[in-house]
PDB file of C-alpha atoms in Angstrom:
ATOM      1  CA  MET Q  11     108.662 132.388 144.046  1.00  0.00           C
ATOM      2  CA  LYS Q  12     111.763 131.466 142.144  1.00  0.00           C
ATOM      3  CA  SER Q  13     115.242 131.199 143.577  1.00  0.00           C
ATOM      4  CA  ASP Q  14     118.050 133.199 142.039  1.00  0.00           C
ATOM      5  CA  VAL Q  15     119.731 131.571 139.075  1.00  0.00           C
ATOM      6  CA  GLY Q  16     123.317 130.559 139.741  1.00  0.00           C
ATOM      7  CA  GLU Q  17     125.268 128.784 142.434  1.00  0.00           C
ATOM      8  CA  PRO Q  18     123.379 127.376 145.445  1.00  0.00           C
ATOM      9  CA  LEU Q  19     123.272 129.651 148.449  1.00  0.00           C
ATOM     10  CA  LYS Q  20     126.294 129.154 150.717  1.00  0.00           C
ATOM     11  CA  ARG Q  21     125.855 128.103 154.325  1.00  0.00           C
ATOM     12  CA  LYS Q  22     127.141 131.241 156.098  1.00  0.00           C
ATOM     13  CA  PRO Q  23     124.955 133.791 154.264  1.00  0.00           C
ATOM     14  CA  TYR Q  24     122.045 131.368 154.587  1.00  0.00           C
ATOM     15  CA  GLU Q  25     122.474 131.070 158.346  1.00  0.00           C
ATOM     16  CA  ARG Q  26     122.852 134.834 158.688  1.00  0.00           C
ATOM     17  CA  LYS Q  27     119.611 135.493 156.804  1.00  0.00           C
ATOM     18  CA  LEU Q  28     117.809 132.658 158.585  1.00  0.00           C
ATOM     19  CA  ARG Q  29     118.767 134.096 161.967  1.00  0.00           C
ATOM     20  CA  ASP Q  30     117.016 137.379 161.096  1.00  0.00           C
ATOM     21  CA  LEU Q  31     113.955 135.520 159.839  1.00  0.00           C
ATOM     22  CA  HIS Q  32     113.838 133.431 163.034  1.00  0.00           C
ATOM     23  CA  ALA Q  33     113.633 136.639 165.043  1.00  0.00           C
ATOM     24  CA  GLU Q  34     110.646 137.704 162.931  1.00  0.00           C
ATOM     25  CA  LEU Q  35     108.990 134.306 163.375  1.00  0.00           C
ATOM     26  CA  VAL Q  36     109.213 134.784 167.138  1.00  0.00           C
ATOM     27  CA  LYS Q  37     107.466 138.150 166.710  1.00  0.00           C
ATOM     28  CA  LEU Q  38     104.811 136.379 164.641  1.00  0.00           C
ATOM     29  CA  GLN Q  39     104.411 133.839 167.418  1.00  0.00           C
ATOM     30  CA  GLU Q  40     104.013 136.517 170.091  1.00  0.00           C
ATOM     31  CA  TRP Q  41     101.493 138.361 167.909  1.00  0.00           C
ATOM     32  CA  ALA Q  42      99.411 135.179 167.539  1.00  0.00           C
ATOM     33  CA  LYS Q  43      99.420 134.634 171.309  1.00  0.00           C
ATOM     34  CA  HIS Q  44      98.650 138.276 172.106  1.00  0.00           C
ATOM     35  CA  ASP Q  45      96.041 138.986 169.421  1.00  0.00           C
ATOM     36  CA  GLY Q  46      94.552 135.505 169.028  1.00  0.00           C
ATOM     37  CA  GLY Q  47      95.701 135.155 165.432  1.00  0.00           C
ATOM     38  CA  LYS Q  48      95.029 131.955 163.497  1.00  0.00           C
ATOM     39  CA  VAL Q  49      97.348 130.836 160.691  1.00  0.00           C
ATOM     40  CA  CYS Q  50      97.190 127.580 158.729  1.00  0.00           C
ATOM     41  CA  ILE Q  51     100.103 126.687 156.432  1.00  0.00           C
ATOM     42  CA  VAL Q  52      99.824 123.780 153.974  1.00  0.00           C
ATOM     43  CA  PHE Q  53     102.904 122.179 152.408  1.00  0.00           C
ATOM     44  CA  GLU Q  54     102.579 119.928 149.383  1.00  0.00           C
ATOM     45  CA  GLY Q  55     105.013 118.931 146.665  1.00  0.00           C
ATOM     46  CA  ARG Q  56     106.873 116.133 144.999  1.00  0.00           C
ATOM     47  CA  ASP Q  57     108.715 113.542 147.048  1.00  0.00           C
ATOM     48  CA  GLY Q  58     112.190 114.854 147.840  1.00  0.00           C
ATOM     49  CA  ALA Q  59     111.193 118.473 147.258  1.00  0.00           C
ATOM     50  CA  GLY Q  60     112.281 119.513 150.769  1.00  0.00           C
ATOM     51  CA  LYS Q  61     109.049 119.959 152.705  1.00  0.00           C
ATOM     52  CA  GLY Q  62     110.556 118.545 155.901  1.00  0.00           C
ATOM     53  CA  GLY Q  63     113.561 120.859 155.739  1.00  0.00           C
ATOM     54  CA  VAL Q  64     111.358 123.912 155.267  1.00  0.00           C
ATOM     55  CA  ILE Q  65     109.166 122.954 158.209  1.00  0.00           C
ATOM     56  CA  LYS Q  66     112.222 122.359 160.398  1.00  0.00           C
ATOM     57  CA  ALA Q  67     113.653 125.762 159.418  1.00  0.00           C
ATOM     58  CA  ILE Q  68     110.363 127.426 160.365  1.00  0.00           C
ATOM     59  CA  THR Q  69     109.893 125.681 163.706  1.00  0.00           C
ATOM     60  CA  GLU Q  70     113.382 125.237 165.171  1.00  0.00           C
ATOM     61  CA  ARG Q  71     113.358 128.534 167.143  1.00  0.00           C
ATOM     62  CA  VAL Q  72     109.683 128.864 168.093  1.00  0.00           C
ATOM     63  CA  SER Q  73     107.364 127.219 170.602  1.00  0.00           C
ATOM     64  CA  PRO Q  74     105.737 123.911 169.564  1.00  0.00           C
ATOM     65  CA  ARG Q  75     102.725 124.974 171.617  1.00  0.00           C
ATOM     66  CA  VAL Q  76     102.103 127.809 169.154  1.00  0.00           C
ATOM     67  CA  PHE Q  77     103.633 126.416 165.943  1.00  0.00           C
ATOM     68  CA  ARG Q  78     101.978 123.021 165.718  1.00  0.00           C
ATOM     69  CA  VAL Q  79     103.014 120.559 162.984  1.00  0.00           C
ATOM     70  CA  VAL Q  80     100.369 118.111 161.753  1.00  0.00           C
ATOM     71  CA  ALA Q  81     101.418 115.021 159.767  1.00  0.00           C
ATOM     72  CA  LEU Q  82      98.535 112.566 159.870  1.00  0.00           C
ATOM     73  CA  PRO Q  83      99.024 108.793 159.463  1.00  0.00           C
ATOM     74  CA  PRO Q  84      96.914 106.773 157.006  1.00  0.00           C
ATOM     75  CA  PRO Q  85      93.184 106.964 157.855  1.00  0.00           C
ATOM     76  CA  THR Q  86      91.557 104.396 160.110  1.00  0.00           C
ATOM     77  CA  GLU Q  87      88.566 102.355 158.986  1.00  0.00           C
ATOM     78  CA  ARG Q  88      86.272 104.809 160.780  1.00  0.00           C
ATOM     79  CA  GLU Q  89      87.937 107.810 159.139  1.00  0.00           C
ATOM     80  CA  ARG Q  90      87.580 106.221 155.705  1.00  0.00           C
ATOM     81  CA  SER Q  91      83.819 106.273 156.192  1.00  0.00           C
ATOM     82  CA  GLN Q  92      83.770 110.000 157.024  1.00  0.00           C
ATOM     83  CA  MET Q  93      83.529 112.983 154.711  1.00  0.00           C
ATOM     84  CA  TYR Q  94      87.058 113.171 153.322  1.00  0.00           C
ATOM     85  CA  VAL Q  95      88.215 116.458 154.873  1.00  0.00           C
ATOM     86  CA  GLN Q  96      86.551 115.651 158.209  1.00  0.00           C
ATOM     87  CA  ARG Q  97      89.617 114.181 159.883  1.00  0.00           C
ATOM     88  CA  TYR Q  98      91.652 117.303 159.105  1.00  0.00           C
ATOM     89  CA  LEU Q  99      89.177 119.806 160.536  1.00  0.00           C
ATOM     90  CA  PRO Q 100      89.935 119.177 164.257  1.00  0.00           C
ATOM     91  CA  HIS Q 101      93.571 120.098 163.582  1.00  0.00           C
ATOM     92  CA  LEU Q 102      92.831 123.564 162.193  1.00  0.00           C
ATOM     93  CA  PRO Q 103      94.193 126.392 164.366  1.00  0.00           C
ATOM     94  CA  ALA Q 104      92.374 127.912 167.288  1.00  0.00           C
ATOM     95  CA  ALA Q 105      93.135 131.448 168.459  1.00  0.00           C
ATOM     96  CA  GLY Q 106      96.840 131.879 169.187  1.00  0.00           C
ATOM     97  CA  GLU Q 107      97.960 128.947 167.036  1.00  0.00           C
ATOM     98  CA  ILE Q 108      99.938 128.544 163.819  1.00  0.00           C
ATOM     99  CA  VAL Q 109      99.329 125.087 162.339  1.00  0.00           C
ATOM    100  CA  ILE Q 110     101.599 123.601 159.673  1.00  0.00           C
ATOM    101  CA  PHE Q 111     100.306 120.662 157.634  1.00  0.00           C
ATOM    102  CA  ASP Q 112     103.069 118.378 156.370  1.00  0.00           C
ATOM    103  CA  ARG Q 113     100.825 117.185 153.569  1.00  0.00           C
ATOM    104  CA  SER Q 114      97.140 117.825 153.979  1.00  0.00           C
ATOM    105  CA  TRP Q 115      93.683 117.201 152.585  1.00  0.00           C
ATOM    106  CA  TYR Q 116      95.339 117.568 149.184  1.00  0.00           C
ATOM    107  CA  ASN Q 117      96.557 113.985 149.546  1.00  0.00           C
ATOM    108  CA  ARG Q 118      93.341 113.120 147.712  1.00  0.00           C
ATOM    109  CA  ALA Q 119      94.288 115.256 144.723  1.00  0.00           C
ATOM    110  CA  GLY Q 120      97.873 113.970 144.684  1.00  0.00           C
ATOM    111  CA  VAL Q 121      99.213 110.722 146.064  1.00  0.00           C
ATOM    112  CA  GLU Q 122      95.821 109.030 146.523  1.00  0.00           C
ATOM    113  CA  ARG Q 123      94.799 109.811 142.968  1.00  0.00           C
ATOM    114  CA  VAL Q 124      98.117 108.921 141.346  1.00  0.00           C
ATOM    115  CA  MET Q 125      98.630 105.725 143.345  1.00  0.00           C
ATOM    116  CA  GLY Q 126      95.051 104.512 142.958  1.00  0.00           C
ATOM    117  CA  PHE Q 127      94.012 104.826 146.622  1.00  0.00           C
ATOM    118  CA  CYS Q 128      90.842 106.629 145.567  1.00  0.00           C
ATOM    119  CA  THR Q 129      88.692 106.544 142.452  1.00  0.00           C
ATOM    120  CA  GLU Q 130      88.703 109.227 139.777  1.00  0.00           C
ATOM    121  CA  GLU Q 131      85.168 110.081 140.831  1.00  0.00           C
ATOM    122  CA  GLN Q 132      86.323 110.622 144.441  1.00  0.00           C
ATOM    123  CA  ALA Q 133      89.264 112.767 143.336  1.00  0.00           C
ATOM    124  CA  LYS Q 134      87.111 114.937 141.088  1.00  0.00           C
ATOM    125  CA  GLY Q 135      84.464 115.262 143.801  1.00  0.00           C
ATOM    126  CA  PHE Q 136      87.134 116.461 146.217  1.00  0.00           C
ATOM    127  CA  LEU Q 137      88.418 119.053 143.755  1.00  0.00           C
ATOM    128  CA  GLN Q 138      84.889 120.346 143.200  1.00  0.00           C
ATOM    129  CA  SER Q 139      84.242 120.842 146.922  1.00  0.00           C
ATOM    130  CA  VAL Q 140      87.599 121.787 148.468  1.00  0.00           C
ATOM    131  CA  SER Q 141      87.453 125.489 147.555  1.00  0.00           C
ATOM    132  CA  GLY Q 142      84.160 125.846 149.405  1.00  0.00           C
ATOM    133  CA  VAL Q 143      85.639 124.250 152.505  1.00  0.00           C
ATOM    134  CA  GLU Q 144      88.640 126.562 152.345  1.00  0.00           C
ATOM    135  CA  LYS Q 145      86.349 129.569 151.900  1.00  0.00           C
ATOM    136  CA  ALA Q 146      84.645 128.621 155.170  1.00  0.00           C
ATOM    137  CA  VAL Q 147      88.054 128.280 156.867  1.00  0.00           C
ATOM    138  CA  VAL Q 148      89.163 131.713 155.663  1.00  0.00           C
ATOM    139  CA  ASP Q 149      85.811 133.295 156.543  1.00  0.00           C
ATOM    140  CA  SER Q 150      86.278 132.030 160.113  1.00  0.00           C
ATOM    141  CA  GLY Q 151      89.279 134.370 160.456  1.00  0.00           C
ATOM    142  CA  THR Q 152      92.057 131.907 159.616  1.00  0.00           C
ATOM    143  CA  ILE Q 153      94.899 133.002 157.346  1.00  0.00           C
ATOM    144  CA  LEU Q 154      95.392 130.061 154.950  1.00  0.00           C
ATOM    145  CA  LEU Q 155      98.670 129.742 153.023  1.00  0.00           C
ATOM    146  CA  LYS Q 156      99.263 126.900 150.541  1.00  0.00           C
ATOM    147  CA  TYR Q 157     102.732 126.090 149.186  1.00  0.00           C
ATOM    148  CA  TRP Q 158     103.741 123.617 146.493  1.00  0.00           C
ATOM    149  CA  LEU Q 159     107.453 122.725 146.399  1.00  0.00           C
ATOM    150  CA  GLU Q 160     108.665 121.795 142.936  1.00  0.00           C
ATOM    151  CA  VAL Q 161     111.986 119.989 142.475  1.00  0.00           C
ATOM    152  CA  GLY Q 162     113.591 119.158 139.123  1.00  0.00           C
ATOM    153  CA  GLN Q 163     113.962 115.577 137.927  1.00  0.00           C
ATOM    154  CA  GLU Q 164     117.756 115.481 138.230  1.00  0.00           C
ATOM    155  CA  GLU Q 165     117.751 116.972 141.722  1.00  0.00           C
ATOM    156  CA  GLN Q 166     114.982 114.637 142.857  1.00  0.00           C
ATOM    157  CA  THR Q 167     117.021 111.673 141.616  1.00  0.00           C
ATOM    158  CA  ARG Q 168     120.090 112.907 143.497  1.00  0.00           C
ATOM    159  CA  ARG Q 169     118.118 113.276 146.726  1.00  0.00           C
ATOM    160  CA  MET Q 170     116.510 109.860 146.374  1.00  0.00           C
ATOM    161  CA  GLN Q 171     119.943 108.296 145.862  1.00  0.00           C
ATOM    162  CA  GLU Q 172     121.093 110.042 149.046  1.00  0.00           C
ATOM    163  CA  ARG Q 173     118.230 108.440 150.940  1.00  0.00           C
ATOM    164  CA  ILE Q 174     119.289 105.041 149.653  1.00  0.00           C
ATOM    165  CA  ASN Q 175     123.002 105.459 150.419  1.00  0.00           C
ATOM    166  CA  ASP Q 176     123.116 107.639 153.541  1.00  0.00           C
ATOM    167  CA  PRO Q 177     122.339 105.645 156.738  1.00  0.00           C
ATOM    168  CA  ARG Q 178     121.095 108.876 158.364  1.00  0.00           C
ATOM    169  CA  LYS Q 179     118.402 109.275 155.713  1.00  0.00           C
ATOM    170  CA  ILE Q 180     117.117 105.763 155.082  1.00  0.00           C
ATOM    171  CA  TRP Q 181     114.080 106.458 157.278  1.00  0.00           C
ATOM    172  CA  LYS Q 182     112.968 109.031 154.704  1.00  0.00           C
ATOM    173  CA  LEU Q 183     112.627 106.378 151.987  1.00  0.00           C
ATOM    174  CA  SER Q 184     109.505 104.232 151.809  1.00  0.00           C
ATOM    175  CA  PRO Q 185     108.238 101.773 149.189  1.00  0.00           C
ATOM    176  CA  MET Q 186     105.625 104.395 148.337  1.00  0.00           C
ATOM    177  CA  ASP Q 187     108.383 106.930 147.563  1.00  0.00           C
ATOM    178  CA  LEU Q 188     109.908 104.532 145.042  1.00  0.00           C
ATOM    179  CA  LYS Q 189     106.568 103.951 143.323  1.00  0.00           C
ATOM    180  CA  SER Q 190     105.866 107.683 143.287  1.00  0.00           C
ATOM    181  CA  TYR Q 191     109.301 108.381 141.800  1.00  0.00           C
ATOM    182  CA  SER Q 192     108.437 106.361 138.692  1.00  0.00           C
ATOM    183  CA  ARG Q 193     105.253 108.377 138.043  1.00  0.00           C
ATOM    184  CA  TRP Q 194     106.598 111.860 137.393  1.00  0.00           C
ATOM    185  CA  SER Q 195     104.198 112.656 134.560  1.00  0.00           C
ATOM    186  CA  ASP Q 196     101.158 111.385 136.455  1.00  0.00           C
ATOM    187  CA  TYR Q 197     102.041 113.681 139.360  1.00  0.00           C
ATOM    188  CA  SER Q 198     102.481 116.606 136.974  1.00  0.00           C
ATOM    189  CA  ARG Q 199      98.995 116.092 135.558  1.00  0.00           C
ATOM    190  CA  ALA Q 200      97.476 115.711 139.037  1.00  0.00           C
ATOM    191  CA  ARG Q 201      99.277 118.866 140.236  1.00  0.00           C
ATOM    192  CA  ASN Q 202      98.073 120.899 137.282  1.00  0.00           C
ATOM    193  CA  GLU Q 203      94.443 119.868 137.744  1.00  0.00           C
ATOM    194  CA  MET Q 204      94.714 120.552 141.474  1.00  0.00           C
ATOM    195  CA  PHE Q 205      95.946 124.080 140.739  1.00  0.00           C
ATOM    196  CA  ARG Q 206      93.190 124.726 138.202  1.00  0.00           C
ATOM    197  CA  SER Q 207      90.505 123.608 140.658  1.00  0.00           C
ATOM    198  CA  SER Q 208      91.727 125.081 143.945  1.00  0.00           C
ATOM    199  CA  ASP Q 209      93.812 128.176 143.165  1.00  0.00           C
ATOM    200  CA  THR Q 210      91.330 130.780 144.381  1.00  0.00           C
ATOM    201  CA  SER Q 211      91.436 134.424 145.396  1.00  0.00           C
ATOM    202  CA  TRP Q 212      90.801 133.490 149.038  1.00  0.00           C
ATOM    203  CA  ALA Q 213      93.244 130.556 149.134  1.00  0.00           C
ATOM    204  CA  PRO Q 214      95.781 130.826 146.290  1.00  0.00           C
ATOM    205  CA  TRP Q 215      98.607 128.387 145.666  1.00  0.00           C
ATOM    206  CA  TYR Q 216     102.236 129.530 145.831  1.00  0.00           C
ATOM    207  CA  ALA Q 217     104.733 127.424 143.885  1.00  0.00           C
ATOM    208  CA  VAL Q 218     108.354 127.362 145.015  1.00  0.00           C
ATOM    209  CA  HIS Q 219     111.387 126.108 143.091  1.00  0.00           C
ATOM    210  CA  SER Q 220     113.293 124.028 145.628  1.00  0.00           C
ATOM    211  CA  ASP Q 221     116.385 122.704 143.828  1.00  0.00           C
ATOM    212  CA  ASP Q 222     118.294 125.133 146.065  1.00  0.00           C
ATOM    213  CA  LYS Q 223     116.957 124.038 149.454  1.00  0.00           C
ATOM    214  CA  ARG Q 224     118.400 126.921 151.429  1.00  0.00           C
ATOM    215  CA  GLN Q 225     117.081 129.609 149.118  1.00  0.00           C
ATOM    216  CA  ALA Q 226     113.668 127.932 149.043  1.00  0.00           C
ATOM    217  CA  ARG Q 227     113.490 127.976 152.851  1.00  0.00           C
ATOM    218  CA  LEU Q 228     114.343 131.666 152.994  1.00  0.00           C
ATOM    219  CA  ASN Q 229     111.850 132.468 150.232  1.00  0.00           C
ATOM    220  CA  ILE Q 230     109.011 130.629 151.952  1.00  0.00           C
ATOM    221  CA  ILE Q 231     109.639 132.060 155.420  1.00  0.00           C
ATOM    222  CA  SER Q 232     109.891 135.564 153.963  1.00  0.00           C
ATOM    223  CA  HIS Q 233     106.626 135.041 152.116  1.00  0.00           C
ATOM    224  CA  ILE Q 234     104.838 133.767 155.231  1.00  0.00           C
ATOM    225  CA  LEU Q 235     105.979 136.823 157.158  1.00  0.00           C
ATOM    226  CA  SER Q 236     104.847 139.151 154.378  1.00  0.00           C
ATOM    227  CA  SER Q 237     101.432 137.444 154.208  1.00  0.00           C
ATOM    228  CA  VAL Q 238     100.479 137.839 157.871  1.00  0.00           C
ATOM    229  CA  PRO Q 239      99.760 141.353 159.231  1.00  0.00           C
ATOM    230  CA  TYR Q 240     101.602 140.756 162.491  1.00  0.00           C
ATOM    231  CA  GLU Q 241     103.142 143.255 164.867  1.00  0.00           C
ATOM    232  CA  ALA Q 242     105.239 142.354 167.870  1.00  0.00           C
ATOM    233  CA  PRO Q 243     103.202 143.087 171.026  1.00  0.00           C
ATOM    234  CA  PRO Q 244     104.614 145.411 173.694  1.00  0.00           C
ATOM    235  CA  ARG Q 245     107.270 143.732 175.800  1.00  0.00           C
ATOM    236  CA  GLU Q 246     108.335 144.844 179.241  1.00  0.00           C
ATOM    237  CA  LYS Q 247     112.019 145.226 179.902  1.00  0.00           C
ATOM    238  CA  VAL Q 248     113.251 142.088 181.622  1.00  0.00           C
ATOM    239  CA  LYS Q 249     115.796 142.108 184.423  1.00  0.00           C
ATOM    240  CA  LEU Q 250     117.028 139.043 186.253  1.00  0.00           C
ATOM    241  CA  PRO Q 251     116.121 139.075 189.978  1.00  0.00           C
ATOM    242  CA  LYS Q 252     118.722 138.567 192.653  1.00  0.00           C
ATOM    243  CA  ARG Q 253     119.331 134.946 193.519  1.00  0.00           C
ATOM    244  CA  GLN Q 254     118.806 133.860 197.147  1.00  0.00           C
ATOM    245  CA  LYS Q 255     121.923 133.391 199.233  1.00  0.00           C
ATOM    246  CA  SER Q 256     122.850 129.836 200.110  1.00  0.00           C
ATOM    247  CA  GLY Q 257     124.125 130.788 203.558  1.00  0.00           C
ATOM    248  CA  ASP Q 258     126.151 128.029 205.196  1.00  0.00           C
ATOM    249  CA  ARG Q 259     124.430 125.247 203.245  1.00  0.00           C
ATOM    250  CA  GLU Q 260     126.618 123.358 200.832  1.00  0.00           C
ATOM    251  CA  GLU Q 261     125.353 122.205 197.444  1.00  0.00           C
ATOM    252  CA  VAL Q 262     124.672 118.491 197.735  1.00  0.00           C
ATOM    253  CA  ASN Q 263     126.186 116.183 195.151  1.00  0.00           C
ATOM    254  CA  PHE Q 264     122.640 115.048 194.358  1.00  0.00           C
ATOM    255  CA  ALA Q 265     123.324 112.728 191.416  1.00  0.00           C
ATOM    256  CA  ARG Q 266     125.144 109.448 191.671  1.00  0.00           C
ATOM    257  CA  ASN Q 267     126.031 109.308 187.976  1.00  0.00           C
ATOM    258  CA  TRP Q 268     127.254 112.211 185.874  1.00  0.00           C
ATOM    259  CA  ILE Q 269     127.996 112.422 182.171  1.00  0.00           C
ATOM    260  CA  GLY Q 270     130.779 114.697 181.036  1.00  0.00           C
TER     261      GLY Q 270
END
């Protein structure tokens, strides 16, 4: 999915289009609750590619009880001794849930491999087995969508500089991000091998150009909606009931301190 060539999408048309997509995401949410749908969405990509912004755009108008975001911390000693994908499995969606992985089991094929946190043998073993695991996930009735966000070198540099200079964004910058930034080619090779090994008919990869953040968000949300066969369930017409009369009782000034 490639964004239109030209000037970045302006804020007003972006917000107008996003509003319509948010309404559809609510319908998707209600479908999942009503029909017991299960959707798993995986986001991977280069550092600074905009994964967090996409996830925020998806989730800002829906219920966190239905749209659940999973961003796991580094594994514990116990988890390191488990089968690699084991710690991710409990977070897969149950009926009525849409789970979004902000990075996923593909850490092994990407950051762990590039940064030397696993051996080449472990990385290759993961790539040989992951498609079988995903086949089992899909066969269980889960819709699995995998997105890779690709940002250009110049735009990645600009965003990393923003994280350094903007006090609102310094939390987004870690020592690991700086090390990863220097290994562009290593990440490209790891990405390409990951695609060759795990781009399957039952769980294909979708690559998204994300230099234009706003257009990328719209493209991804539109693609999610087109990939799930949802229909809004019937909804009864809602009418506010009459409020009880207070009678002679006065409203008590119940709080000692007020703001604003």
